[in-house]
mmCIF file of C-alpha atoms in Angstrom:
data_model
loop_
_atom_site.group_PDB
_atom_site.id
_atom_site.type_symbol
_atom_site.label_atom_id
_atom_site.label_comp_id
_atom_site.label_asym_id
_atom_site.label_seq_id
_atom_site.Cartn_x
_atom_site.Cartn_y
_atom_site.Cartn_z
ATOM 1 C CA UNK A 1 -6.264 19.201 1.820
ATOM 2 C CA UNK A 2 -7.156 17.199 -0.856
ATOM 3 C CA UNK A 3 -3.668 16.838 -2.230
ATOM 4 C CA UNK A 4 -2.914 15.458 0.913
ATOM 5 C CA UNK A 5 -5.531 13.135 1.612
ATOM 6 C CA UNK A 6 -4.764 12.297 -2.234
ATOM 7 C CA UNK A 7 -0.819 11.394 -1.233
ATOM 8 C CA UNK A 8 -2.230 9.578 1.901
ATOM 9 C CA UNK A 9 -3.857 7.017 -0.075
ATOM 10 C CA UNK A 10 -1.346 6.356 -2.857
ATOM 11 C CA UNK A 11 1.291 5.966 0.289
ATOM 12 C CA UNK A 12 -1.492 3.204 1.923
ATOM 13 C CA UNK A 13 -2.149 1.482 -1.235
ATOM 14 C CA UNK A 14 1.665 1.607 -1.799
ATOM 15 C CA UNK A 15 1.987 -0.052 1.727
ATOM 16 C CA UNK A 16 -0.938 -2.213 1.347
ATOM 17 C CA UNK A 17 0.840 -4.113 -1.918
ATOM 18 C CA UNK A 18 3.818 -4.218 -0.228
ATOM 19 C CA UNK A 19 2.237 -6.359 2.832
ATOM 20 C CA UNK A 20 0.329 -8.042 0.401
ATOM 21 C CA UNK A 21 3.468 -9.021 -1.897
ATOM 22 C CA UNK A 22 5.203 -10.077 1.433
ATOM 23 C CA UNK A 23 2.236 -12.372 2.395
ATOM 24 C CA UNK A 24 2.104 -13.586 -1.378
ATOM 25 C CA UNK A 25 5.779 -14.865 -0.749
ATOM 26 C CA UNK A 26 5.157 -16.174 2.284
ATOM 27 C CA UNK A 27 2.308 -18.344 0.654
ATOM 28 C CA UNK A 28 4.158 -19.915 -2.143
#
């Protein structure tokens, strides 16, 4: 279980950067 909740945040932080990347482009 805690592997899991453990792979569930990297993959949201992973997502999270991504968005924020995308809105960082969008910006400039």
């Amino acid at each position: 279980m805690n592997a899991v909740f453990v792979y569930c945040k990297r993959d949201l932080i992973r997502w999270f950067r991504g968005r924020w990347g995308f809105i960082s482009a969008m910006v400039m």
